[in-house]
């Protein structure tokens, strides 16, 4: 699993983001940053907040409280034995496209720009934690019934859909990888914003390598020098926040219950901010689109190349996710979708040959 890992900036945050800022990557200086929010998180749709009631949000205020909440947690400042890798892959294929978004527009089919869905085969505007848990999946691990989606990419008017299992990393975003715990069932969030500017996209704390093609990396726009070869695809890598407030499975902006790690003052270590003390896996999308050569007609359903963003709705089977997080992330391994590290065969695998718990 070759990878480049972005090192988070050492600049910390003291003041909240201006209400007019977009995304969670723009920060000011100070010691307790993670509380910064992004009210316009999904403003490429007509609204940034949930506009309708749903089975999990009966009053339609956008808050879905965790039951029970996680309390009494303080950000870990421990330094466990150094392990370069602490991750596993969730390999999930595209299922369908639709102008739906069950996070931003619950119970409102057709209101979103078009999305490309991966993982759970049943995801639509009416999806809930319960409906996803009852659905099937295209992920290699049958226990991963989570929903993953992003704006559909077009070449002209033709959708360009990733082919085969896509790489979705689950990593430790904090230095104390032993403090990472599984996602709570039903957690959901949006990463990035369809209305962010090119500079905001480049400066976003989730930016890893931007748009890639061949030997061209760190592009904000689709690469102009993409080789016209059958073995070349356009890729993007983008990381999600991994620190949770412990209280909410969703919030009106679909982001402020999550935060990116910050640097512990006086060290080079990443920790969760006090406002979001619960360390969860850091998801990283690594998407490959089968298009190359002349990219002048390539666009996203949400707009320009730098409008890229994605959504995650957790519906893992809880024992399966717990086993993968414990074996691979807490265990400091570089695992595939079975929870097997080929460099440490003595550690075994978390799942059997069918990607299920043994």
Coordinates of C-alpha atoms in Angstrom, one line a residue:
X1 CA 0.0 0.0 0.0
X2 CA 2.3 2.8 -1.1
X3 CA 1.3 6.1 0.3
X4 CA 2.3 9.6 1.0
X5 CA 1.1 11.0 4.3
X6 CA 0.4 14.7 4.8
X7 CA 2.0 16.1 7.9
X8 CA -0.5 18.4 9.6
X9 CA 0.5 22.0 10.1
X10 CA 1.9 23.1 13.4
X11 CA -0.2 26.3 13.4
X12 CA -2.8 26.1 16.1
X13 CA -6.1 27.9 16.4
X14 CA -7.3 30.4 19.0
X15 CA -10.3 32.0 17.4
X16 CA -13.3 30.4 15.7
X17 CA -13.6 30.7 11.9
X18 CA -15.5 33.6 10.6
X19 CA -19.0 32.6 9.8
X20 CA -18.4 33.4 6.2
X21 CA -15.4 31.1 5.9
X22 CA -15.8 27.8 4.1
X23 CA -14.3 24.4 5.0
X24 CA -12.3 23.5 8.1
X25 CA -8.8 24.2 6.7
X26 CA -8.6 27.9 7.4
X27 CA -7.4 28.5 11.0
X28 CA -6.0 31.3 13.2
X29 CA -3.4 30.9 15.9
X30 CA -3.9 29.6 19.4
X31 CA -4.0 26.5 21.6
X32 CA -7.5 25.0 21.5
X33 CA -8.4 24.9 17.9
X34 CA -10.7 22.1 17.0
X35 CA -13.9 23.9 17.9
X36 CA -13.8 25.9 14.7
X37 CA -16.8 25.2 12.6
X38 CA -17.8 25.5 8.9
X39 CA -21.4 26.7 8.7
X40 CA -21.3 26.7 4.9
X41 CA -20.1 23.1 4.8
X42 CA -22.4 22.0 2.0
X43 CA -23.5 25.3 0.6
X44 CA -23.2 24.1 -3.0
X45 CA -26.6 22.7 -2.3
X46 CA -29.2 25.4 -1.7
X47 CA -28.8 25.2 2.1
X48 CA -26.1 24.3 4.6
X49 CA -28.4 22.7 7.2
X50 CA -31.0 20.0 7.2
X51 CA -34.2 21.5 6.0
X52 CA -36.6 18.6 6.9
X53 CA -37.4 16.3 9.7
X54 CA -36.3 12.7 9.4
X55 CA -36.7 9.5 11.5
X56 CA -33.4 10.3 13.3
X57 CA -34.0 14.0 13.5
X58 CA -37.7 14.4 14.2
X59 CA -37.6 18.1 14.9
X60 CA -35.4 18.8 11.8
X61 CA -32.9 21.0 13.7
X62 CA -29.9 19.2 12.3
X63 CA -28.7 17.7 15.6
X64 CA -28.6 14.0 16.1
X65 CA -27.4 13.3 19.7
X66 CA -25.3 10.2 20.4
X67 CA -27.0 7.8 22.7
X68 CA -25.1 7.3 25.0
X69 CA -22.6 10.2 24.6
X70 CA -19.0 9.7 25.3
X71 CA -17.9 11.7 28.3
X72 CA -14.9 11.9 30.6
X73 CA -12.4 11.8 27.7
X74 CA -9.3 14.0 27.6
X75 CA -7.1 14.2 24.5
X76 CA -4.3 11.7 24.8
X77 CA -0.7 13.1 24.9
X78 CA 0.9 9.7 25.2
X79 CA 3.7 8.6 22.9
X80 CA 3.4 4.9 22.2
X81 CA 6.2 3.0 20.5
X82 CA 6.8 4.4 17.0
X83 CA 5.0 2.6 14.2
X84 CA 5.1 4.1 10.8
X85 CA 1.8 2.5 9.8
X86 CA -1.4 2.2 11.8
X87 CA -4.2 1.7 9.2
X88 CA -6.4 -0.6 7.3
X89 CA -8.2 -0.4 4.0
X90 CA -11.9 -0.5 3.3
X91 CA -12.1 -1.4 -0.4
X92 CA -15.6 -0.5 -1.8
X93 CA -16.9 -0.3 -5.3
X94 CA -19.4 2.2 -6.9
X95 CA -23.0 1.1 -6.5
X96 CA -25.0 3.9 -8.3
X97 CA -25.4 7.6 -8.9
X98 CA -28.3 9.8 -7.8
X99 CA -29.1 13.4 -7.0
X100 CA -29.6 12.5 -3.3
X101 CA -27.9 13.3 -0.1
X102 CA -29.3 11.6 3.1
X103 CA -27.1 13.8 5.3
X104 CA -27.8 17.2 3.9
X105 CA -31.2 16.6 2.4
X106 CA -32.8 13.7 4.3
X107 CA -36.1 12.6 3.0
X108 CA -35.8 14.9 0.0
X109 CA -35.0 12.8 -3.1
X110 CA -33.6 14.7 -6.1
X111 CA -32.7 17.9 -4.3
X112 CA -28.9 17.4 -4.4
X113 CA -26.4 17.7 -7.2
X114 CA -25.5 14.2 -8.5
X115 CA -23.5 11.9 -6.3
X116 CA -21.5 8.7 -6.9
X117 CA -22.2 6.3 -4.1
X118 CA -20.0 3.5 -2.9
X119 CA -20.4 0.7 -0.2
X120 CA -24.0 0.3 0.8
X121 CA -26.2 -0.5 -2.2
X122 CA -29.4 1.0 -0.7
X123 CA -28.2 4.5 0.0
X124 CA -30.7 7.2 -1.1
X125 CA -32.3 10.3 0.3
X126 CA -34.3 8.2 2.8
X127 CA -31.3 6.3 4.3
X128 CA -31.1 6.0 8.1
X129 CA -28.7 4.1 10.4
X130 CA -31.3 1.3 10.5
X131 CA -31.9 1.1 6.8
X132 CA -28.2 1.0 6.0
X133 CA -27.6 -1.7 8.7
X134 CA -30.2 -3.8 6.9
X135 CA -28.7 -3.2 3.4
X136 CA -26.0 -5.0 1.4
X137 CA -22.6 -3.7 0.4
X138 CA -20.0 -3.7 -2.3
X139 CA -17.2 -3.4 0.2
X140 CA -14.9 -6.4 0.4
X141 CA -15.8 -6.8 4.1
X142 CA -19.5 -7.7 4.4
X143 CA -19.5 -6.0 7.8
X144 CA -18.9 -2.6 6.2
X145 CA -22.4 -1.5 5.3
X146 CA -21.4 2.2 5.5
X147 CA -22.3 4.7 2.8
X148 CA -19.6 6.7 1.1
X149 CA -20.3 9.3 -1.6
X150 CA -18.8 12.2 -3.6
X151 CA -19.9 14.5 -6.4
X152 CA -20.1 12.6 -9.7
X153 CA -17.3 13.4 -12.2
X154 CA -18.2 14.1 -15.8
X155 CA -16.3 14.1 -19.1
X156 CA -18.6 16.4 -21.0
X157 CA -22.0 15.0 -20.2
X158 CA -20.8 11.4 -19.6
X159 CA -20.3 10.3 -16.0
X160 CA -16.9 8.8 -15.3
X161 CA -17.3 6.2 -12.5
X162 CA -14.4 4.6 -10.6
X163 CA -14.0 1.0 -11.6
X164 CA -13.5 -1.8 -9.1
X165 CA -12.8 -1.5 -5.3
X166 CA -11.7 2.0 -4.4
X167 CA -9.2 2.6 -1.6
X168 CA -10.7 4.1 1.6
X169 CA -8.0 4.3 4.3
X170 CA -8.9 4.1 8.0
X171 CA -5.8 5.6 9.8
X172 CA -4.7 7.1 13.1
X173 CA -4.7 10.9 12.8
X174 CA -3.2 11.3 16.2
X175 CA 0.3 10.4 17.5
X176 CA -1.2 8.1 20.2
X177 CA -2.6 5.5 17.8
X178 CA -3.5 3.3 20.7
X179 CA -6.2 5.9 21.7
X180 CA -8.2 5.5 18.5
X181 CA -11.6 4.0 19.0
X182 CA -14.2 2.8 16.5
X183 CA -16.8 5.1 15.0
X184 CA -20.1 5.3 16.9
X185 CA -22.9 3.7 14.9
X186 CA -24.7 6.3 12.9
X187 CA -22.0 9.0 12.9
X188 CA -22.1 11.0 9.7
X189 CA -20.3 14.0 8.3
X190 CA -19.3 16.0 5.2
X191 CA -15.6 16.6 4.3
X192 CA -14.8 19.8 2.4
X193 CA -17.2 22.1 0.7
X194 CA -18.5 22.4 -2.9
X195 CA -18.3 26.2 -2.6
X196 CA -14.7 26.4 -1.5
X197 CA -12.3 28.5 -3.6
X198 CA -9.3 27.0 -5.3
X199 CA -7.1 28.4 -2.5
X200 CA -9.3 27.1 0.2
X201 CA -9.2 23.7 -1.4
X202 CA -5.4 23.8 -1.5
X203 CA -5.2 25.0 2.1
X204 CA -7.7 22.6 3.5
X205 CA -6.4 20.4 6.3
X206 CA -7.7 17.4 4.4
X207 CA -5.7 18.1 1.3
X208 CA -3.1 15.4 0.7
X209 CA -2.0 15.5 -3.0
X210 CA -4.9 17.1 -4.7
X211 CA -5.7 15.9 -8.2
X212 CA -3.0 13.5 -9.6
X213 CA -2.3 12.1 -13.0
X214 CA 0.9 10.3 -14.1
X215 CA 3.7 12.2 -12.5
X216 CA 1.7 15.3 -11.8
X217 CA 0.7 15.8 -8.2
X218 CA -0.6 18.5 -5.9
X219 CA -3.0 20.0 -8.5
X220 CA -5.9 22.1 -7.5
X221 CA -7.3 22.0 -11.1
X222 CA -7.5 18.8 -13.1
X223 CA -4.0 18.2 -14.5
X224 CA -3.4 19.7 -17.9
X225 CA -0.6 17.3 -18.6
X226 CA -2.4 14.0 -18.0
X227 CA -0.9 11.3 -20.3
X228 CA -3.2 9.8 -22.8
X229 CA -2.4 6.2 -21.9
X230 CA -4.7 3.3 -21.0
X231 CA -2.9 2.6 -17.8
X232 CA -3.3 6.2 -16.5
X233 CA -6.2 7.5 -14.4
X234 CA -7.0 10.7 -12.6
X235 CA -6.7 10.3 -8.8
X236 CA -7.5 12.4 -5.7
X237 CA -6.6 11.8 -2.1
X238 CA -8.4 13.7 0.7
X239 CA -8.5 13.2 4.4
X240 CA -11.4 13.6 6.9
X241 CA -11.3 15.0 10.4
X242 CA -10.8 12.3 13.1
X243 CA -11.6 14.0 16.4
X244 CA -15.2 13.8 17.6
X245 CA -17.0 15.9 20.2
X246 CA -18.5 12.7 21.8
X247 CA -22.0 14.2 21.8
X248 CA -23.4 14.4 18.3
X249 CA -23.7 12.0 15.5
X250 CA -24.5 15.0 13.2
X251 CA -24.9 18.8 13.6
X252 CA -26.6 21.4 11.4
X253 CA -23.5 22.1 9.3
X254 CA -22.6 18.4 9.1
X255 CA -19.0 19.2 10.2
X256 CA -18.8 21.0 13.6
X257 CA -19.1 17.8 15.6
X258 CA -15.8 16.7 14.0
X259 CA -12.3 18.4 14.0
X260 CA -8.9 17.8 12.7
X261 CA -6.0 17.0 15.1
X262 CA -3.9 19.8 16.3
X263 CA -0.2 19.9 17.4
X264 CA 0.4 19.6 21.1
X265 CA 2.3 22.7 22.1
X266 CA 6.0 22.2 22.6
X267 CA 6.0 18.9 20.6
X268 CA 5.6 17.5 17.1
X269 CA 2.8 15.3 18.2
X270 CA -0.8 15.4 16.9
X271 CA -3.5 15.3 19.5
X272 CA -7.3 15.9 19.5
X273 CA -8.4 19.4 20.6
X274 CA -10.1 19.6 24.0
X275 CA -13.4 20.5 22.3
X276 CA -13.3 17.3 20.3
X277 CA -11.4 14.9 22.6
X278 CA -12.5 11.5 21.2
X279 CA -9.9 10.1 18.7
X280 CA -11.6 8.1 15.8
X281 CA -10.2 6.7 12.6
X282 CA -9.1 9.2 10.0
X283 CA -10.7 8.3 6.7
X284 CA -8.8 9.1 3.6
X285 CA -10.4 8.8 0.2
X286 CA -8.1 7.6 -2.6
X287 CA -10.3 7.7 -5.7
X288 CA -9.3 6.7 -9.2
X289 CA -11.3 7.9 -12.2
X290 CA -10.8 6.2 -15.6
X291 CA -10.2 9.3 -17.7
X292 CA -7.0 10.8 -19.1
X293 CA -5.5 12.8 -22.0
X294 CA -7.5 16.0 -22.7
X295 CA -9.3 16.9 -19.4
X296 CA -10.7 20.3 -20.6
X297 CA -14.2 18.9 -20.5
X298 CA -13.9 17.2 -17.1
X299 CA -16.0 18.7 -14.3
X300 CA -17.7 17.7 -11.1
X301 CA -21.4 17.7 -10.6
X302 CA -20.8 20.2 -7.8
X303 CA -18.7 22.5 -10.1
X304 CA -15.0 23.1 -10.6
X305 CA -12.3 20.6 -9.7
X306 CA -11.7 22.3 -6.3
X307 CA -15.4 21.8 -5.3
X308 CA -14.5 18.2 -4.5
X309 CA -15.9 17.0 -1.2
X310 CA -17.3 13.8 0.2
X311 CA -19.7 12.3 2.7
X312 CA -19.5 9.4 5.2
X313 CA -22.3 7.6 7.0
X314 CA -21.1 4.9 9.4
X315 CA -23.0 1.6 9.3
X316 CA -20.3 -0.9 10.1
X317 CA -21.1 -4.0 11.9
X318 CA -19.8 -3.0 15.4
X319 CA -17.8 -6.2 16.2
X320 CA -16.2 -6.2 12.8
X321 CA -15.1 -2.5 13.0
X322 CA -13.9 -3.0 16.6
X323 CA -11.7 -5.9 15.5
X324 CA -10.2 -4.0 12.5
X325 CA -9.5 -0.9 14.6
X326 CA -8.0 -2.9 17.4
X327 CA -5.9 -5.1 15.3
X328 CA -4.7 -2.7 12.7
X329 CA -4.8 0.9 14.0
X330 CA -4.2 0.3 17.7
X331 CA -1.9 -2.6 16.8
X332 CA 0.3 -0.4 14.6
X333 CA -0.1 -2.4 11.4
X334 CA -0.5 -1.6 7.7
X335 CA -3.5 -3.8 6.9
X336 CA -5.5 -4.7 3.8
X337 CA -9.3 -5.1 3.9
X338 CA -8.9 -8.4 5.8
X339 CA -6.8 -6.8 8.5
X340 CA -3.7 -8.5 7.3
X341 CA -0.2 -6.9 7.2
X342 CA 2.0 -8.7 4.7
X343 CA 5.1 -7.2 6.4
X344 CA 4.0 -8.7 9.7
X345 CA 2.5 -12.1 8.9
X346 CA 3.1 -13.2 12.4
X347 CA 0.3 -10.9 13.6
X348 CA -2.3 -12.8 11.6
X349 CA -5.5 -11.2 10.2
X350 CA -8.5 -9.7 11.9
X351 CA -10.9 -11.3 9.4
X352 CA -11.1 -14.7 7.6
X353 CA -10.7 -15.4 3.8
X354 CA -14.3 -14.2 3.3
X355 CA -13.5 -10.9 5.1
X356 CA -15.7 -11.9 8.0
X357 CA -15.0 -12.3 11.7
X358 CA -13.6 -15.8 12.3

